[in-house]
mmCIF file of C-alpha atoms and ligand atoms in Angstrom:
data_model
loop_
_atom_site.group_PDB
_atom_site.id
_atom_site.type_symbol
_atom_site.label_atom_id
_atom_site.label_comp_id
_atom_site.label_asym_id
_atom_site.label_seq_id
_atom_site.Cartn_x
_atom_site.Cartn_y
_atom_site.Cartn_z
ATOM 1 C CA UNK A 1 -8.346 10.458 15.794
ATOM 2 C CA UNK A 2 -6.633 11.391 12.541
ATOM 3 C CA UNK A 3 -5.490 14.981 12.418
ATOM 4 C CA UNK A 4 -7.409 17.063 9.938
ATOM 5 C CA UNK A 5 -4.218 18.737 8.749
ATOM 6 C CA UNK A 6 -1.420 16.223 8.776
ATOM 7 C CA UNK A 7 -1.830 12.918 7.017
ATOM 8 C CA UNK A 8 1.315 11.520 8.635
ATOM 9 C CA UNK A 9 -0.193 11.602 12.135
ATOM 10 C CA UNK A 10 -0.987 8.300 13.788
ATOM 11 C CA UNK A 11 1.470 6.101 11.918
ATOM 12 C CA UNK A 12 0.653 3.049 14.101
ATOM 13 C CA UNK A 13 -3.034 3.237 13.204
ATOM 14 C CA UNK A 14 -2.192 3.611 9.542
ATOM 15 C CA UNK A 15 0.132 0.568 9.721
ATOM 16 C CA UNK A 16 -2.713 -1.425 11.244
ATOM 17 C CA UNK A 17 -5.095 -0.202 8.548
ATOM 18 C CA UNK A 18 -2.669 -1.257 5.775
ATOM 19 C CA UNK A 19 -2.434 -4.769 7.246
ATOM 20 C CA UNK A 20 -6.191 -5.170 7.416
ATOM 21 C CA UNK A 21 -6.608 -3.689 3.957
ATOM 22 C CA UNK A 22 -4.109 -6.211 2.577
ATOM 23 C CA UNK A 23 -6.130 -9.071 4.103
ATOM 24 C CA UNK A 24 -9.291 -7.619 2.592
ATOM 25 C CA UNK A 25 -8.062 -6.756 -0.893
ATOM 26 C CA UNK A 26 -4.704 -8.446 -1.505
ATOM 27 C CA UNK A 27 -3.286 -4.965 -2.256
ATOM 28 C CA UNK A 28 -0.149 -4.055 -0.365
ATOM 29 C CA UNK A 29 -0.240 -0.286 0.150
ATOM 30 C CA UNK A 30 3.397 -0.366 1.324
ATOM 31 C CA UNK A 31 4.503 -0.771 -2.278
ATOM 32 C CA UNK A 32 3.078 2.623 -3.176
ATOM 33 C CA UNK A 33 4.613 6.039 -2.707
ATOM 34 C CA UNK A 34 3.734 8.277 0.171
ATOM 35 C CA UNK A 35 1.275 10.139 -1.993
ATOM 36 C CA UNK A 36 -1.066 7.182 -1.613
ATOM 37 C CA UNK A 37 -1.204 7.880 2.133
ATOM 38 C CA UNK A 38 -2.068 11.472 1.371
ATOM 39 C CA UNK A 39 -4.837 10.320 -0.941
ATOM 40 C CA UNK A 40 -6.260 8.003 1.740
ATOM 41 C CA UNK A 41 -6.311 10.962 4.040
ATOM 42 C CA UNK A 42 -7.946 13.223 1.467
ATOM 43 C CA UNK A 43 -10.693 10.690 0.955
ATOM 44 C CA UNK A 44 -11.253 10.407 4.697
ATOM 45 C CA UNK A 45 -11.703 14.148 4.839
ATOM 46 C CA UNK A 46 -14.137 14.010 1.951
ATOM 47 C CA UNK A 47 -16.134 11.291 3.693
ATOM 48 C CA UNK A 48 -15.896 13.080 7.013
ATOM 49 C CA UNK A 49 -14.127 10.199 8.716
ATOM 50 C CA UNK A 50 -11.474 10.908 11.313
ATOM 51 C CA UNK A 51 -10.055 7.479 12.151
ATOM 52 C CA UNK A 52 -8.750 4.481 10.246
ATOM 53 C CA UNK A 53 -10.945 1.974 12.107
ATOM 54 C CA UNK A 54 -14.008 3.779 10.856
ATOM 55 C CA UNK A 55 -12.593 3.885 7.336
ATOM 56 C CA UNK A 56 -11.899 0.153 7.424
ATOM 57 C CA UNK A 57 -15.340 -0.616 8.830
ATOM 58 C CA UNK A 58 -16.933 1.382 6.042
ATOM 59 C CA UNK A 59 -15.026 -0.138 3.125
ATOM 60 C CA UNK A 60 -15.247 -3.683 4.494
ATOM 61 C CA UNK A 61 -19.036 -3.563 4.915
ATOM 62 C CA UNK A 62 -20.155 -1.327 2.055
ATOM 63 C CA UNK A 63 -19.258 -2.694 -1.394
ATOM 64 C CA UNK A 64 -19.944 0.655 -3.056
ATOM 65 C CA UNK A 65 -17.608 2.485 -0.709
ATOM 66 C CA UNK A 66 -14.963 -0.214 -1.184
ATOM 67 C CA UNK A 67 -15.116 0.382 -4.934
ATOM 68 C CA UNK A 68 -14.997 4.145 -4.482
ATOM 69 C CA UNK A 69 -11.950 3.712 -2.275
ATOM 70 C CA UNK A 70 -10.129 1.535 -4.802
ATOM 71 C CA UNK A 71 -11.035 3.769 -7.699
ATOM 72 C CA UNK A 72 -9.821 6.780 -5.822
ATOM 73 C CA UNK A 73 -6.481 5.159 -4.977
ATOM 74 C CA UNK A 74 -5.649 3.454 -8.206
ATOM 75 C CA UNK A 75 -6.549 6.438 -10.359
ATOM 76 C CA UNK A 76 -7.478 4.231 -13.269
ATOM 77 C CA UNK A 77 -8.092 6.911 -15.854
ATOM 78 C CA UNK A 78 -7.192 6.002 -19.393
ATOM 79 C CA UNK A 79 -8.178 6.776 -22.965
ATOM 80 C CA UNK A 80 -7.882 5.188 -26.389
ATOM 81 C CA UNK A 81 -4.542 5.820 -28.130
ATOM 82 C CA UNK A 82 -3.205 7.757 -25.148
ATOM 83 C CA UNK A 83 -0.233 9.754 -26.506
ATOM 84 C CA UNK A 84 -1.144 9.037 -30.137
ATOM 85 C CA UNK A 85 2.350 9.784 -31.464
ATOM 86 C CA UNK A 86 3.654 6.840 -29.411
ATOM 87 C CA UNK A 87 1.055 4.583 -30.936
ATOM 88 C CA UNK A 88 2.248 5.731 -34.383
ATOM 89 C CA UNK A 89 5.802 4.710 -33.465
ATOM 90 C CA UNK A 90 4.466 1.441 -32.129
ATOM 91 C CA UNK A 91 2.582 0.754 -35.344
ATOM 92 C CA UNK A 92 5.200 1.859 -37.861
ATOM 93 C CA UNK A 93 8.456 0.869 -36.177
ATOM 94 C CA UNK A 94 8.146 -1.296 -33.107
ATOM 95 C CA UNK A 95 5.584 -3.915 -34.114
ATOM 96 C CA UNK A 96 7.314 -4.638 -37.445
ATOM 97 C CA UNK A 97 10.519 -5.051 -35.432
ATOM 98 C CA UNK A 98 9.133 -7.580 -32.931
ATOM 99 C CA UNK A 99 7.036 -9.575 -35.420
ATOM 100 C CA UNK A 100 8.306 -13.026 -36.317
ATOM 101 C CA UNK A 101 7.177 -15.039 -39.338
ATOM 102 C CA UNK A 102 6.842 -18.351 -37.544
ATOM 103 C CA UNK A 103 4.562 -17.388 -34.651
ATOM 104 C CA UNK A 104 1.927 -14.946 -33.510
ATOM 105 C CA UNK A 105 2.872 -11.869 -31.499
ATOM 106 C CA UNK A 106 2.463 -12.263 -27.763
ATOM 107 C CA UNK A 107 1.660 -8.890 -26.151
ATOM 108 C CA UNK A 108 0.764 -7.734 -22.642
ATOM 109 C CA UNK A 109 -0.906 -4.565 -21.451
ATOM 110 C CA UNK A 110 0.156 -4.509 -17.791
ATOM 111 C CA UNK A 111 -2.044 -2.195 -15.698
ATOM 112 C CA UNK A 112 -4.679 -1.954 -18.426
ATOM 113 C CA UNK A 113 -7.279 -0.144 -16.252
ATOM 114 C CA UNK A 114 -10.618 -0.087 -18.097
ATOM 115 C CA UNK A 115 -9.281 -1.588 -21.327
ATOM 116 C CA UNK A 116 -8.621 1.387 -23.625
ATOM 117 C CA UNK A 117 -4.933 0.516 -24.015
ATOM 118 C CA UNK A 118 -5.202 -3.181 -24.967
ATOM 119 C CA UNK A 119 -8.154 -2.447 -27.275
ATOM 120 C CA UNK A 120 -6.117 0.307 -28.990
ATOM 121 C CA UNK A 121 -3.329 -2.208 -29.463
ATOM 122 C CA UNK A 122 -5.778 -4.760 -30.878
ATOM 123 C CA UNK A 123 -6.966 -2.136 -33.419
ATOM 124 C CA UNK A 124 -3.388 -1.461 -34.489
ATOM 125 C CA UNK A 125 -2.766 -5.181 -34.953
ATOM 126 C CA UNK A 126 -5.991 -5.540 -36.901
ATOM 127 C CA UNK A 127 -5.047 -2.678 -39.254
ATOM 128 C CA UNK A 128 -1.622 -4.187 -39.831
ATOM 129 C CA UNK A 129 -3.416 -7.325 -41.062
ATOM 130 C CA UNK A 130 -0.958 -9.612 -39.348
ATOM 131 C CA UNK A 131 -1.589 -13.101 -40.681
ATOM 132 C CA UNK A 132 -1.023 -14.965 -37.396
ATOM 133 C CA UNK A 133 -3.580 -13.469 -34.979
ATOM 134 C CA UNK A 134 -1.706 -11.713 -32.141
ATOM 135 C CA UNK A 135 -2.510 -12.631 -28.548
ATOM 136 C CA UNK A 136 -3.041 -9.790 -26.091
ATOM 137 C CA UNK A 137 -3.058 -10.345 -22.357
ATOM 138 C CA UNK A 138 -4.464 -7.390 -20.400
ATOM 139 C CA UNK A 139 -4.142 -7.324 -16.620
ATOM 140 C CA UNK A 140 -4.957 -5.056 -13.731
ATOM 141 C CA UNK A 141 -5.206 -5.280 -9.971
ATOM 142 C CA UNK A 142 -8.631 -3.620 -9.955
ATOM 143 C CA UNK A 143 -11.471 -6.074 -10.586
ATOM 144 C CA UNK A 144 -14.034 -3.357 -11.236
ATOM 145 C CA UNK A 145 -11.866 -1.754 -13.873
ATOM 146 C CA UNK A 146 -11.575 -5.180 -15.522
ATOM 147 C CA UNK A 147 -15.346 -5.686 -15.479
ATOM 148 C CA UNK A 148 -15.770 -2.372 -17.255
ATOM 149 C CA UNK A 149 -13.028 -3.317 -19.696
ATOM 150 C CA UNK A 150 -14.786 -6.564 -20.627
ATOM 151 C CA UNK A 151 -18.025 -4.718 -21.323
ATOM 152 C CA UNK A 152 -16.122 -2.392 -23.661
ATOM 153 C CA UNK A 153 -18.512 0.554 -23.450
ATOM 154 C CA UNK A 154 -17.013 4.045 -23.349
ATOM 155 C CA UNK A 155 -17.923 7.699 -23.330
ATOM 156 C CA UNK A 156 -17.087 9.810 -26.372
ATOM 157 C CA UNK A 157 -14.455 11.830 -24.496
ATOM 158 C CA UNK A 158 -12.288 8.702 -24.141
ATOM 159 C CA UNK A 159 -12.281 8.277 -27.914
ATOM 160 C CA UNK A 160 -10.855 11.660 -28.852
ATOM 161 C CA UNK A 161 -7.653 10.195 -30.301
ATOM 162 C CA UNK A 162 -9.366 7.494 -32.354
ATOM 163 C CA UNK A 163 -8.947 8.140 -36.090
ATOM 164 C CA UNK A 164 -12.248 8.390 -38.015
ATOM 165 C CA UNK A 165 -11.732 5.174 -39.997
ATOM 166 C CA UNK A 166 -11.051 3.245 -36.785
ATOM 167 C CA UNK A 167 -14.086 4.768 -35.154
ATOM 168 C CA UNK A 168 -16.148 3.499 -38.080
ATOM 169 C CA UNK A 169 -14.590 0.042 -38.210
ATOM 170 C CA UNK A 170 -14.153 -0.842 -34.563
ATOM 171 C CA UNK A 171 -16.925 0.902 -32.618
ATOM 172 C CA UNK A 172 -20.661 0.666 -32.423
ATOM 173 C CA UNK A 173 -22.453 3.888 -31.576
ATOM 174 C CA UNK A 174 -24.935 3.100 -28.800
ATOM 175 C CA UNK A 175 -26.153 6.630 -28.077
ATOM 176 C CA UNK A 176 -24.965 10.205 -28.512
ATOM 177 C CA UNK A 177 -22.309 9.763 -25.891
ATOM 178 C CA UNK A 178 -21.678 6.002 -25.710
ATOM 179 C CA UNK A 179 -19.649 3.724 -27.947
ATOM 180 C CA UNK A 180 -19.051 -0.016 -27.735
ATOM 181 C CA UNK A 181 -15.925 -1.762 -28.988
ATOM 182 C CA UNK A 182 -16.692 -4.275 -31.738
ATOM 183 C CA UNK A 183 -16.772 -7.997 -30.995
ATOM 184 C CA UNK A 184 -13.800 -8.635 -33.296
ATOM 185 C CA UNK A 185 -11.641 -6.368 -31.146
ATOM 186 C CA UNK A 186 -13.066 -7.717 -27.865
ATOM 187 C CA UNK A 187 -12.178 -11.246 -28.965
ATOM 188 C CA UNK A 188 -8.530 -10.277 -29.370
ATOM 189 C CA UNK A 189 -8.015 -9.369 -25.697
ATOM 190 C CA UNK A 190 -7.846 -11.673 -22.712
ATOM 191 C CA UNK A 191 -8.489 -9.777 -19.450
ATOM 192 C CA UNK A 192 -7.172 -11.156 -16.179
ATOM 193 C CA UNK A 193 -6.785 -9.901 -12.628
ATOM 194 C CA UNK A 194 -3.093 -9.717 -11.749
ATOM 195 C CA UNK A 195 -1.009 -7.830 -9.208
ATOM 196 C CA UNK A 196 2.263 -6.640 -10.739
ATOM 197 C CA UNK A 197 3.945 -6.459 -7.355
ATOM 198 C CA UNK A 198 2.921 -9.783 -5.879
ATOM 199 C CA UNK A 199 2.071 -12.167 -8.724
ATOM 200 C CA UNK A 200 4.488 -14.094 -10.978
ATOM 201 C CA UNK A 201 4.833 -13.058 -14.646
ATOM 202 C CA UNK A 202 4.285 -15.135 -17.749
ATOM 203 C CA UNK A 203 7.220 -15.422 -20.175
ATOM 204 C CA UNK A 204 8.232 -15.004 -23.802
ATOM 205 C CA UNK A 205 6.395 -11.754 -24.596
ATOM 206 C CA UNK A 206 7.302 -9.878 -27.771
ATOM 207 C CA UNK A 207 5.776 -6.661 -26.513
ATOM 208 C CA UNK A 208 4.821 -5.311 -23.082
ATOM 209 C CA UNK A 209 3.041 -2.013 -22.477
ATOM 210 C CA UNK A 210 3.255 -0.755 -18.908
ATOM 211 C CA UNK A 211 2.253 2.885 -18.920
ATOM 212 C CA UNK A 212 1.229 5.213 -16.124
ATOM 213 C CA UNK A 213 1.258 2.434 -13.540
ATOM 214 C CA UNK A 214 4.685 2.526 -11.884
ATOM 215 C CA UNK A 215 4.438 6.262 -11.122
ATOM 216 C CA UNK A 216 2.770 5.415 -7.833
ATOM 217 C CA UNK A 217 5.316 2.789 -6.819
ATOM 218 C CA UNK A 218 8.309 3.110 -4.497
ATOM 219 C CA UNK A 219 11.699 3.195 -6.257
ATOM 220 C CA UNK A 220 12.829 -0.287 -5.123
ATOM 221 C CA UNK A 221 9.495 -1.812 -6.082
ATOM 222 C CA UNK A 222 9.739 -0.141 -9.478
ATOM 223 C CA UNK A 223 13.266 -1.483 -10.093
ATOM 224 C CA UNK A 224 12.210 -4.991 -9.161
ATOM 225 C CA UNK A 225 9.300 -4.649 -11.552
ATOM 226 C CA UNK A 226 11.514 -3.632 -14.488
ATOM 227 C CA UNK A 227 13.681 -6.676 -13.824
ATOM 228 C CA UNK A 228 10.566 -8.858 -13.879
ATOM 229 C CA UNK A 229 9.474 -7.238 -17.153
ATOM 230 C CA UNK A 230 12.885 -7.909 -18.675
ATOM 231 C CA UNK A 231 12.619 -11.586 -17.738
ATOM 232 C CA UNK A 232 9.088 -11.746 -19.104
ATOM 233 C CA UNK A 233 10.244 -10.499 -22.517
ATOM 234 C CA UNK A 234 12.026 -12.727 -24.983
ATOM 235 C CA UNK A 235 15.409 -11.401 -26.075
ATOM 236 C CA UNK A 236 14.578 -8.782 -28.718
ATOM 237 C CA UNK A 237 11.173 -8.090 -27.147
ATOM 238 C CA UNK A 238 10.197 -4.487 -26.341
ATOM 239 C CA UNK A 239 8.840 -2.737 -23.234
ATOM 240 C CA UNK A 240 6.870 0.477 -23.776
ATOM 241 C CA UNK A 241 6.582 2.850 -20.806
ATOM 242 C CA UNK A 242 4.458 5.952 -20.185
ATOM 243 C CA UNK A 243 5.184 9.396 -21.562
ATOM 244 C CA UNK A 244 6.515 10.737 -18.279
ATOM 245 C CA UNK A 245 8.549 7.648 -17.421
ATOM 246 C CA UNK A 246 12.073 6.432 -18.039
ATOM 247 C CA UNK A 247 14.081 3.470 -16.835
ATOM 248 C CA UNK A 248 17.183 4.629 -14.984
ATOM 249 C CA UNK A 249 20.106 2.239 -15.432
ATOM 250 C CA UNK A 250 18.375 0.427 -18.284
ATOM 251 C CA UNK A 251 21.702 -0.887 -19.646
ATOM 252 C CA UNK A 252 22.570 -2.678 -16.415
ATOM 253 C CA UNK A 253 19.089 -4.151 -16.469
ATOM 254 C CA UNK A 254 19.731 -5.652 -19.903
ATOM 255 C CA UNK A 255 17.775 -3.194 -22.067
ATOM 256 C CA UNK A 256 18.732 -0.838 -24.851
ATOM 257 C CA UNK A 257 16.785 2.307 -25.555
ATOM 258 C CA UNK A 258 15.524 2.171 -29.130
ATOM 259 C CA UNK A 259 13.263 5.239 -29.117
ATOM 260 C CA UNK A 260 12.075 7.469 -26.302
ATOM 261 C CA UNK A 261 9.819 5.316 -24.089
ATOM 262 C CA UNK A 262 10.702 2.022 -25.857
ATOM 263 C CA UNK A 263 13.228 -0.390 -24.365
ATOM 264 C CA UNK A 264 14.400 -3.590 -26.020
ATOM 265 C CA UNK A 265 15.664 -6.588 -24.091
ATOM 266 C CA UNK A 266 19.174 -7.385 -25.282
ATOM 267 C CA UNK A 267 20.331 -10.026 -22.779
HETATM 268 C C1 SAM B 301 -3.555 5.325 -14.714
HETATM 269 S S1 SAM B 301 -3.993 3.669 -15.029
HETATM 270 C C2 SAM B 301 -3.078 3.333 -16.527
HETATM 271 C C3 SAM B 301 -3.921 2.735 -17.624
HETATM 272 C C4 SAM B 301 -3.198 2.587 -18.960
HETATM 273 N N1 SAM B 301 -2.024 1.780 -18.832
HETATM 274 C C5 SAM B 301 -2.887 3.929 -19.539
HETATM 275 O O1 SAM B 301 -1.713 4.320 -19.564
HETATM 276 O O2 SAM B 301 -3.810 4.630 -19.984
HETATM 277 C C6 SAM B 301 -3.103 2.770 -13.768
HETATM 278 C C7 SAM B 301 -3.618 1.370 -13.529
HETATM 279 O O3 SAM B 301 -2.643 0.639 -12.795
HETATM 280 C C8 SAM B 301 -3.318 -0.277 -11.977
HETATM 281 N N2 SAM B 301 -2.432 -0.765 -10.922
HETATM 282 C C9 SAM B 301 -1.960 -0.086 -9.849
HETATM 283 N N3 SAM B 301 -1.198 -0.899 -9.093
HETATM 284 C C10 SAM B 301 -1.189 -2.109 -9.714
HETATM 285 C C11 SAM B 301 -0.571 -3.362 -9.412
HETATM 286 N N4 SAM B 301 0.183 -3.532 -8.325
HETATM 287 N N5 SAM B 301 -0.784 -4.401 -10.261
HETATM 288 C C12 SAM B 301 -1.550 -4.240 -11.366
HETATM 289 N N6 SAM B 301 -2.161 -3.087 -11.692
HETATM 290 C C13 SAM B 301 -1.978 -2.028 -10.881
HETATM 291 C C14 SAM B 301 -4.499 0.526 -11.466
HETATM 292 O O4 SAM B 301 -5.526 -0.311 -10.975
HETATM 293 C C15 SAM B 301 -4.885 1.330 -12.701
HETATM 294 O O5 SAM B 301 -5.923 0.700 -13.401
#
């Protein structure tokens, strides 16, 4: 039985659950901070479940519950042009800096959730009228989030930061509350399932956005990830992190800080 009050009770059972969950989903819960354990426990309370075996039985036999579980853990909330002032910096200063005349920009939205971030980036690229069409890879561990991303249909509240001219150019109004991203923008983004902790990274990116993803990860996992991002960037390429994040020891890692939340690979 899992104690109703203390989520750290029954560590052996939780260890067993994590192993089975890894076999089921490919997601290693050990990489995530302790708060993930607390969230598992909160969900169990909500579902009125008091042991991990029962939780595993439920999520391994009921697809809907499995999705609810993943959604609850990964907290994949996003919005278009999240932190709009950062997108302004990206548009006016960073993209012109990483553009090269001889080839198209190679960008990656790592932990893209339901697609708002890579689509926002595609809109910025489109407005900049870059002659060589940029390539945007958008990845996430959560398959359901990716399915939603590919459909490209969103509620109005997720579009609050979209400027009126972009709303006109890049969205189709489907109903009072629903908007669909235009085909031109959809065509610019290539969605793929990818685990940042376990899977290898592609190389030679000019720009990587990894925002509001690493906050759930353990410190060592996070550091390893930043090293992998550095290696995935070309020298001169830029990593953009979330508004509450910073890379400690970025110099040793081979970055320089060019603006708050933007790090350039220098070696
Ligand atoms: C809060 S969302 C961030 C979305 C977007 N980057 C933004 O800032 O609006 C975090 C996303 O990270 C994803 N994620 C968590 N762990 C991951 C991992 N190991 N590999 C890839 N994606 C992961 C989650 O599935 C979720 O969609």
